[in-house]
Amino acid sequence: MGNATRPKLAVWKFASCDGCQLSLLDCEDELLQLADKMDIAYFMEASSQPVEGPYDLSLVEGSITTAEDERRIREVRAQSRALVTIGACATAGGIQALRNFADVEEFTSIVYAHPETIATLKTSTPISAHVPVDFELQGCPINKRQLLEVISAFLYRRPPQVPPHSVCIECKIRGNVCVWVAHGTPCMGPVTHAGCGALCPTYNRGCYACYGPKENPNTESLCHWWKTELGADKATVVENLRNFNAAAPAFETASRREEQDNGEK
Amino acid sequence: MAKSKTIKVDYLARVEGEGALYIRYDDGGVHDVKLKIFEPPRFFEGFMRGRDYLEAPDITARICGICPVAYQMSALHAMEDALGLVPTPELSALRRLIYCGEWIESHTLHIYMLHAPDFLGYPSAVAMAKDHPKIVQVGLQIKKAGNAIVKLLGGREIHPINVRVGGFYRVPAASELKPLREQLLQARDMAAETVRWAASLPFPKFERSAEDQYEFVALSHSQEYPMNKGRIASTRGLDIPVSEYDSHFREEHVEYTNALHSVLVERGAYFVGPMARYNLNYDRLSPLVRQTAEDIGFPPFCANPFQSIVVRSLEVLYAFDEALRIIDGYQQPQEPYLNTEPRASTGCAATEAPRGLLYHRYSIDERGKITDAKIVPPTSQNQKTIEDDLRHMLPKFLHLPEDKLQAQCEQAIRNYDPCISCSTHFLQLHLERSGRVGQ
Ligand code: SF4
Ligand code: SF4
């Protein structure tokens, strides 16, 4: 099935919900075109006939939570010319990284009758903690427009155009009324990476940061304003930094700082 | 004694998530069937403790990217049960509409991309598209229409942001729903075509013997084809309110797979999903769907799991019909959501995910922080039945060459559209998985 002239694409899954790789199948108008340009060589969710590596482009979904997966990601890297991580799990450990802030044995015993049979790492870590990554596409889930951009950038050997600014900028571009300024709704938009098109404010709710931190976010200032202007307590601020991108360095540092901060509210 | 043989599939393809299959058999019979799930654990029930009740729909959506709406619906209804909130008919209609969208996109994904290649002998839909471009195009267009519904009501197709305990963050004006109509009407015609096409596929003959019939379990409601509400009913007479789920169903931690197996306390394995819904609620389908089933000679009760693809396509047709009915009768709710203050309480709900019954139960404290969560996804409820099917089926297919036999087993698992990444309970196993990478 392989075709020597077309680059080989592989899609890999680690701990995740499958949502980001589904984004590829959700490209209803572009999928078959894409399959013309690339050889979809390894994609277990979509094909039962995997083609052997090496691969020109590997898209990696999911975080590393087991010793076996720690090993497997190194193998994937070794077989991939370019490796792009897709989604919050692969770029920031995902929602399952909440274990990094807690006692994983306690979690296990809540869910399983025989927790001693369970092999899992105490942490959930992004792919970049284990192997070099060529590009990280943020979002829980990723945006398929951006996914196609990254794939075509790879095909035409140019840098992907994925703006690193905040959701606030997208909010302005969209002409939204600011839910924070107008309604006093807590919003993570100022520190959150663009990509969704400011979806939540468009639907009258505050952003909960599912795209993870923007480039150089001023989390200190955001936490300050959440507390002084919106009356949020510390626990709420910490909870909002710790969700789908809890282990992204900027959010992790900020949430630990907030937790330790015993000063004024 | 005959030499024993094994079937081993190290990594099941075209299912969501990570699973493996191990079967040991010989001429004397099937000795061991294990559906092993090695999807790593993600501990949702653990880390939801301490989180705010309003976050439950956003967090549980992340259990599954293929059916996030199902998780959101069960979570919402369980929280509303705890707080004594009863959504207005207008809000319920909108929830039904977004659920229709998810049924359409999820079922269509399964029908065309995951299951049909089995019947037509291709490894993937992309490969199938080379010989059958029109079929795959139709599938993609139907799926796109389902996604359009979810996107409009939920903000986006995967992990929608717009559903809220008590209602929605924002409800659409009637004028916003109208443009969908044309797209849905066209897609409904394609869905009707799909039913006829699905019915023409070559089905392996497989039915359980009379004494070994499935127990089908689904919600059942006097007026509606079940989605968000109803009692839990079965083909062996179970008929209970959802609040009694915990006393009739139990989860077992089974050594080799450790995705918890769910059983009916009284009787063991049971079967949830489209076939269960269809068999228990045929009368509640719309006239168009029943007529279509009659036209193709498809009976109101189906017990061959290989034909689940036909049932799924009938449900897709129903979901279009229902979505159009809701849009045509749409009254914009007065308020986007019903407001309430949290209080210490416990609530539960079950809804019909595309793959079947999905049960959630939560306790919250007086500040609205979650103190306990229990989530039972459809796949863990079907696991035992899937294994039983393999056990029953194998002796009938032993004449097949080994590769065909293995393909038949994989297809039998895909009959259930198992969603292995619904990983609340799933954990790592030590498996032989040599050569899995790039194999
Ligand atoms: S609503 Fe949120 S994202 Fe939009 S401008 Fe205001 S703070 Fe920024
Ligand atoms: S949470 Fe923020 S980043 Fe995520 S969809 Fe909403 S606005 Fe966008």
Short mmCIF file of C-alpha atoms in Angstrom, two decimals, chain B residues 91-410:
data_model
loop_
_atom_site.label_atom_id
_atom_site.label_comp_id
_atom_site.label_asym_id
_atom_site.label_seq_id
_atom_site.Cartn_x
_atom_site.Cartn_y
_atom_site.Cartn_z
CA LEU B 91 -34.32 23.04 27.50
CA SER B 92 -34.89 19.28 27.31
CA ALA B 93 -35.65 19.61 23.61
CA LEU B 94 -32.35 21.39 23.01
CA ARG B 95 -30.49 18.69 24.90
CA ARG B 96 -32.17 16.08 22.78
CA LEU B 97 -31.11 18.02 19.71
CA ILE B 98 -27.43 18.10 20.65
CA TYR B 99 -27.63 14.40 21.54
CA CYS B 100 -29.10 13.71 18.08
CA GLY B 101 -26.03 15.42 16.64
CA GLU B 102 -23.72 13.17 18.62
CA TRP B 103 -25.59 10.00 17.75
CA ILE B 104 -25.32 10.93 14.09
CA GLU B 105 -21.62 11.74 14.05
CA SER B 106 -20.59 8.89 16.32
CA HIS B 107 -22.73 6.22 14.65
CA THR B 108 -21.72 7.40 11.20
CA LEU B 109 -18.06 7.32 12.15
CA HIS B 110 -18.57 3.74 13.24
CA ILE B 111 -20.71 2.65 10.30
CA TYR B 112 -18.51 4.04 7.54
CA MET B 113 -15.02 4.41 8.96
CA LEU B 114 -14.72 1.59 11.46
CA HIS B 115 -17.23 -1.15 10.65
CA ALA B 116 -18.01 -1.10 6.91
CA PRO B 117 -14.40 -1.91 5.91
CA ASP B 118 -14.88 -5.25 7.71
CA PHE B 119 -17.82 -6.23 5.53
CA LEU B 120 -16.24 -5.04 2.30
CA GLY B 121 -12.78 -6.37 3.03
CA TYR B 122 -10.69 -3.22 3.42
CA PRO B 123 -8.28 -2.20 6.17
CA SER B 124 -9.69 1.34 6.37
CA ALA B 125 -12.27 3.73 4.98
CA VAL B 126 -9.52 5.60 3.17
CA ALA B 127 -8.54 2.41 1.36
CA MET B 128 -12.22 1.65 0.74
CA ALA B 129 -12.64 5.11 -0.80
CA LYS B 130 -10.39 4.15 -3.71
CA ASP B 131 -12.94 1.62 -4.95
CA HIS B 132 -16.09 3.06 -3.41
CA PRO B 133 -15.57 6.82 -3.39
CA LYS B 134 -19.27 7.60 -3.35
CA ILE B 135 -20.02 5.47 -0.30
CA VAL B 136 -17.27 7.09 1.75
CA GLN B 137 -18.24 10.57 0.57
CA VAL B 138 -21.84 9.98 1.64
CA GLY B 139 -20.62 8.84 5.06
CA LEU B 140 -18.49 11.92 5.49
CA GLN B 141 -21.35 14.22 4.51
CA ILE B 142 -23.77 12.58 6.97
CA LYS B 143 -21.19 12.82 9.73
CA LYS B 144 -20.58 16.44 8.90
CA ALA B 145 -24.28 17.22 9.35
CA GLY B 146 -24.24 15.59 12.79
CA ASN B 147 -21.19 17.61 13.70
CA ALA B 148 -22.92 20.78 12.51
CA ILE B 149 -25.64 20.25 15.13
CA VAL B 150 -23.16 19.67 17.94
CA LYS B 151 -21.11 22.64 16.82
CA LEU B 152 -24.03 25.03 16.77
CA LEU B 153 -25.39 24.02 20.17
CA GLY B 154 -22.14 23.09 21.84
CA GLY B 155 -19.67 25.53 20.29
CA ARG B 156 -17.50 22.76 18.87
CA GLU B 157 -17.77 19.08 17.95
CA ILE B 158 -15.32 17.66 20.46
CA HIS B 159 -15.69 18.66 24.12
CA PRO B 160 -18.50 21.17 23.64
CA ILE B 161 -18.31 24.22 25.91
CA ASN B 162 -21.94 25.33 25.99
CA VAL B 163 -23.80 22.82 28.17
CA ARG B 164 -24.34 23.75 31.78
CA VAL B 165 -25.95 22.31 34.90
CA GLY B 166 -29.51 23.68 34.66
CA GLY B 167 -29.40 24.31 30.90
CA PHE B 168 -26.97 26.01 28.51
CA TYR B 169 -24.70 29.04 28.76
CA ARG B 170 -26.36 30.42 25.68
CA VAL B 171 -29.42 29.24 23.78
CA PRO B 172 -29.85 29.86 20.06
CA ALA B 173 -32.55 32.02 18.52
CA ALA B 174 -34.90 30.14 16.19
CA SER B 175 -33.31 31.98 13.27
CA GLU B 176 -29.94 30.39 14.08
CA LEU B 177 -31.33 26.88 13.81
CA LYS B 178 -33.04 27.44 10.48
CA PRO B 179 -29.93 27.36 8.26
CA LEU B 180 -29.23 23.84 9.54
CA ARG B 181 -32.52 22.61 8.13
CA GLU B 182 -31.46 22.29 4.50
CA GLN B 183 -28.31 20.42 5.43
CA LEU B 184 -30.24 18.05 7.70
CA LEU B 185 -32.94 17.37 5.11
CA GLN B 186 -30.35 16.39 2.54
CA ALA B 187 -28.42 14.31 5.03
CA ARG B 188 -31.63 12.56 6.10
CA ASP B 189 -32.08 11.33 2.52
CA MET B 190 -28.51 10.07 2.58
CA ALA B 191 -29.20 8.38 5.92
CA ALA B 192 -32.18 6.57 4.40
CA GLU B 193 -29.91 5.44 1.59
CA THR B 194 -27.42 4.26 4.19
CA VAL B 195 -30.04 2.03 5.79
CA ARG B 196 -30.68 0.29 2.49
CA TRP B 197 -26.98 -0.02 1.77
CA ALA B 198 -26.20 -1.36 5.25
CA ALA B 199 -28.97 -3.93 4.97
CA SER B 200 -27.40 -5.25 1.79
CA LEU B 201 -24.04 -6.06 3.40
CA PRO B 202 -23.07 -9.72 3.76
CA PHE B 203 -23.81 -10.68 7.38
CA PRO B 204 -22.26 -13.68 9.02
CA LYS B 205 -25.06 -15.85 10.36
CA PHE B 206 -24.88 -15.81 14.11
CA GLU B 207 -27.58 -16.10 16.71
CA ARG B 208 -27.42 -17.31 20.28
CA SER B 209 -29.33 -20.46 21.11
CA ALA B 210 -32.72 -20.17 22.78
CA GLU B 211 -31.41 -20.88 26.26
CA ASP B 212 -28.52 -18.47 25.82
CA GLN B 213 -30.25 -15.32 24.64
CA TYR B 214 -28.88 -11.89 25.38
CA GLU B 215 -30.39 -9.77 28.06
CA PHE B 216 -30.76 -6.41 26.37
CA VAL B 217 -30.74 -3.40 28.72
CA ALA B 218 -31.70 0.16 27.79
CA LEU B 219 -33.61 3.14 29.00
CA SER B 220 -37.25 2.99 28.15
CA HIS B 221 -39.75 5.81 28.16
CA SER B 222 -43.46 5.83 27.42
CA GLN B 223 -43.31 8.72 24.95
CA GLU B 224 -39.78 8.99 23.67
CA TYR B 225 -37.19 6.89 21.97
CA PRO B 226 -34.78 7.00 24.89
CA MET B 227 -31.95 9.50 25.14
CA ASN B 228 -31.90 11.50 28.36
CA LYS B 229 -34.69 10.01 30.41
CA GLY B 230 -36.62 6.89 31.21
CA ARG B 231 -36.55 3.81 33.40
CA ILE B 232 -33.96 1.09 33.01
CA ALA B 233 -35.61 -1.87 31.31
CA SER B 234 -34.45 -5.23 30.01
CA THR B 235 -35.73 -8.02 27.81
CA ARG B 236 -35.90 -10.24 30.90
CA GLY B 237 -38.25 -8.05 32.81
CA LEU B 238 -35.98 -5.62 34.60
CA ASP B 239 -37.90 -2.36 35.05
CA ILE B 240 -36.41 0.02 37.60
CA PRO B 241 -35.94 3.73 38.11
CA VAL B 242 -32.35 4.86 37.48
CA SER B 243 -32.00 5.56 41.20
CA GLU B 244 -31.96 1.78 41.76
CA TYR B 245 -29.09 1.16 39.35
CA ASP B 246 -26.57 0.53 42.12
CA SER B 247 -28.62 -2.23 43.69
CA HIS B 248 -29.05 -4.18 40.44
CA PHE B 249 -25.71 -3.67 38.70
CA ARG B 250 -22.28 -4.39 40.10
CA GLU B 251 -18.77 -3.79 38.80
CA GLU B 252 -16.15 -6.48 39.16
CA HIS B 253 -12.42 -6.01 39.01
CA VAL B 254 -11.31 -8.87 36.73
CA GLU B 255 -7.64 -9.82 36.95
CA TYR B 256 -6.55 -9.96 33.31
CA THR B 257 -8.21 -6.89 31.87
CA ASN B 258 -8.96 -4.72 34.79
CA ALA B 259 -11.29 -2.56 32.87
CA LEU B 260 -13.98 -3.25 35.42
CA HIS B 261 -16.64 -5.68 34.19
CA SER B 262 -20.20 -4.74 34.91
CA VAL B 263 -22.80 -7.42 35.66
CA LEU B 264 -26.45 -7.61 36.52
CA VAL B 265 -26.45 -8.85 40.07
CA GLU B 266 -29.34 -11.21 39.34
CA ARG B 267 -28.09 -12.70 36.10
CA GLY B 268 -24.61 -11.66 34.97
CA ALA B 269 -23.72 -10.45 31.48
CA TYR B 270 -25.99 -8.06 29.62
CA PHE B 271 -26.02 -6.08 26.40
CA VAL B 272 -26.35 -2.30 26.08
CA GLY B 273 -26.26 -0.09 22.98
CA PRO B 274 -28.22 0.57 19.79
CA MET B 275 -29.54 -3.01 19.49
CA ALA B 276 -30.82 -2.93 23.06
CA ARG B 277 -32.49 0.43 22.54
CA TYR B 278 -34.03 -0.69 19.28
CA ASN B 279 -35.29 -4.01 20.62
CA LEU B 280 -36.85 -2.41 23.67
CA ASN B 281 -38.23 0.75 22.07
CA TYR B 282 -39.09 -0.04 18.47
CA ASP B 283 -42.59 1.43 18.89
CA ARG B 284 -41.17 4.81 19.86
CA LEU B 285 -39.23 5.24 16.62
CA SER B 286 -40.68 7.75 14.16
CA PRO B 287 -43.04 6.47 11.44
CA LEU B 288 -40.41 7.20 8.79
CA VAL B 289 -37.90 4.94 10.50
CA ARG B 290 -40.34 2.11 11.11
CA GLN B 291 -41.50 2.34 7.50
CA THR B 292 -37.91 2.23 6.29
CA ALA B 293 -37.22 -0.83 8.43
CA GLU B 294 -40.33 -2.50 7.03
CA ASP B 295 -39.37 -1.63 3.45
CA ILE B 296 -36.09 -3.44 3.80
CA GLY B 297 -37.69 -6.30 5.69
CA PHE B 298 -35.75 -5.63 8.87
CA PRO B 299 -37.57 -7.02 11.93
CA PRO B 300 -38.45 -5.02 15.08
CA PHE B 301 -36.24 -7.33 17.09
CA CYS B 302 -32.68 -8.11 16.05
CA ALA B 303 -30.41 -10.61 17.80
CA ASN B 304 -27.53 -10.92 15.35
CA PRO B 305 -24.85 -8.48 16.57
CA PHE B 306 -23.30 -8.36 13.08
CA GLN B 307 -26.48 -6.58 12.01
CA SER B 308 -25.93 -3.83 14.55
CA ILE B 309 -24.67 -1.75 11.62
CA VAL B 310 -28.24 -1.76 10.25
CA VAL B 311 -29.67 -0.80 13.64
CA ARG B 312 -27.13 2.00 13.90
CA SER B 313 -28.10 3.29 10.49
CA LEU B 314 -31.78 3.22 11.51
CA GLU B 315 -30.88 5.23 14.59
CA VAL B 316 -29.02 7.75 12.46
CA LEU B 317 -32.12 8.14 10.31
CA TYR B 318 -34.17 8.55 13.47
CA ALA B 319 -31.80 11.16 14.85
CA PHE B 320 -32.18 13.26 11.68
CA ASP B 321 -35.95 12.92 11.80
CA GLU B 322 -36.00 13.88 15.45
CA ALA B 323 -33.57 16.79 14.98
CA LEU B 324 -35.77 18.20 12.24
CA ARG B 325 -38.87 17.78 14.40
CA ILE B 326 -37.20 19.66 17.26
CA ILE B 327 -35.96 22.45 15.01
CA ASP B 328 -39.39 22.88 13.44
CA GLY B 329 -41.09 23.10 16.82
CA TYR B 330 -38.37 25.14 18.51
CA GLN B 331 -39.35 27.71 21.11
CA GLN B 332 -36.41 29.65 22.48
CA PRO B 333 -36.24 29.02 26.24
CA GLN B 334 -37.00 32.06 28.39
CA GLU B 335 -33.78 31.63 30.33
CA PRO B 336 -30.70 29.78 29.08
CA TYR B 337 -30.47 27.91 32.37
CA LEU B 338 -32.23 27.34 35.67
CA ASN B 339 -30.26 28.74 38.53
CA THR B 340 -29.75 27.17 41.90
CA GLU B 341 -27.48 27.18 44.91
CA PRO B 342 -25.56 24.02 45.70
CA ARG B 343 -26.45 21.98 48.78
CA ALA B 344 -25.18 18.75 50.25
CA SER B 345 -26.84 16.02 48.19
CA THR B 346 -26.44 12.94 46.02
CA GLY B 347 -27.85 12.40 42.56
CA CYS B 348 -27.60 9.99 39.70
CA ALA B 349 -28.62 9.69 36.07
CA ALA B 350 -28.30 7.39 33.12
CA THR B 351 -28.53 8.49 29.51
CA GLU B 352 -28.15 6.68 26.22
CA ALA B 353 -24.68 7.29 24.84
CA PRO B 354 -24.28 6.17 21.22
CA ARG B 355 -22.74 2.96 22.62
CA GLY B 356 -25.41 2.48 25.27
CA LEU B 357 -26.36 3.14 28.85
CA LEU B 358 -24.04 5.56 30.64
CA TYR B 359 -24.51 5.88 34.39
CA HIS B 360 -23.16 8.70 36.61
CA ARG B 361 -23.61 9.24 40.33
CA TYR B 362 -22.27 12.18 42.36
CA SER B 363 -22.33 13.44 45.90
CA ILE B 364 -21.61 17.09 46.55
CA ASP B 365 -21.21 19.11 49.73
CA GLU B 366 -22.94 22.33 50.72
CA ARG B 367 -20.38 24.41 48.77
CA GLY B 368 -20.98 22.35 45.64
CA LYS B 369 -17.66 20.48 45.82
CA ILE B 370 -17.82 16.89 44.57
CA THR B 371 -17.19 14.40 47.38
CA ASP B 372 -17.81 11.18 45.45
CA ALA B 373 -18.17 10.21 41.80
CA LYS B 374 -19.08 6.98 40.07
CA ILE B 375 -19.14 6.57 36.31
CA VAL B 376 -20.04 3.37 34.47
CA PRO B 377 -19.40 3.65 30.71
CA PRO B 378 -21.22 1.45 28.17
CA THR B 379 -18.14 -0.47 27.11
CA SER B 380 -17.47 -1.81 30.57
CA GLN B 381 -21.07 -3.02 30.64
CA ASN B 382 -20.69 -4.84 27.33
CA GLN B 383 -17.32 -6.48 27.94
CA LYS B 384 -18.63 -9.74 29.30
CA THR B 385 -21.13 -10.06 26.46
CA ILE B 386 -18.40 -9.42 23.90
CA GLU B 387 -16.33 -12.23 25.38
CA ASP B 388 -19.37 -14.52 25.49
CA ASP B 389 -20.03 -13.81 21.82
CA LEU B 390 -16.51 -14.88 20.92
CA ARG B 391 -16.92 -18.05 22.94
CA HIS B 392 -20.20 -18.90 21.16
CA MET B 393 -19.06 -17.86 17.76
CA LEU B 394 -15.74 -19.57 17.43
CA PRO B 395 -16.99 -23.16 17.12
CA LYS B 396 -19.24 -22.05 14.25
CA PHE B 397 -16.38 -20.44 12.34
CA LEU B 398 -13.65 -23.02 12.89
CA HIS B 399 -13.79 -24.10 9.25
CA LEU B 400 -12.38 -20.71 8.23
CA PRO B 401 -8.66 -20.26 7.54
CA GLU B 402 -6.87 -18.75 10.52
CA ASP B 403 -6.50 -15.22 9.19
CA LYS B 404 -10.21 -15.12 8.30
CA LEU B 405 -11.08 -16.49 11.70
CA GLN B 406 -9.12 -13.78 13.40
CA ALA B 407 -10.69 -11.11 11.20
CA GLN B 408 -14.09 -12.53 12.12
CA CYS B 409 -13.28 -12.18 15.82
CA GLU B 410 -12.13 -8.62 15.40
#
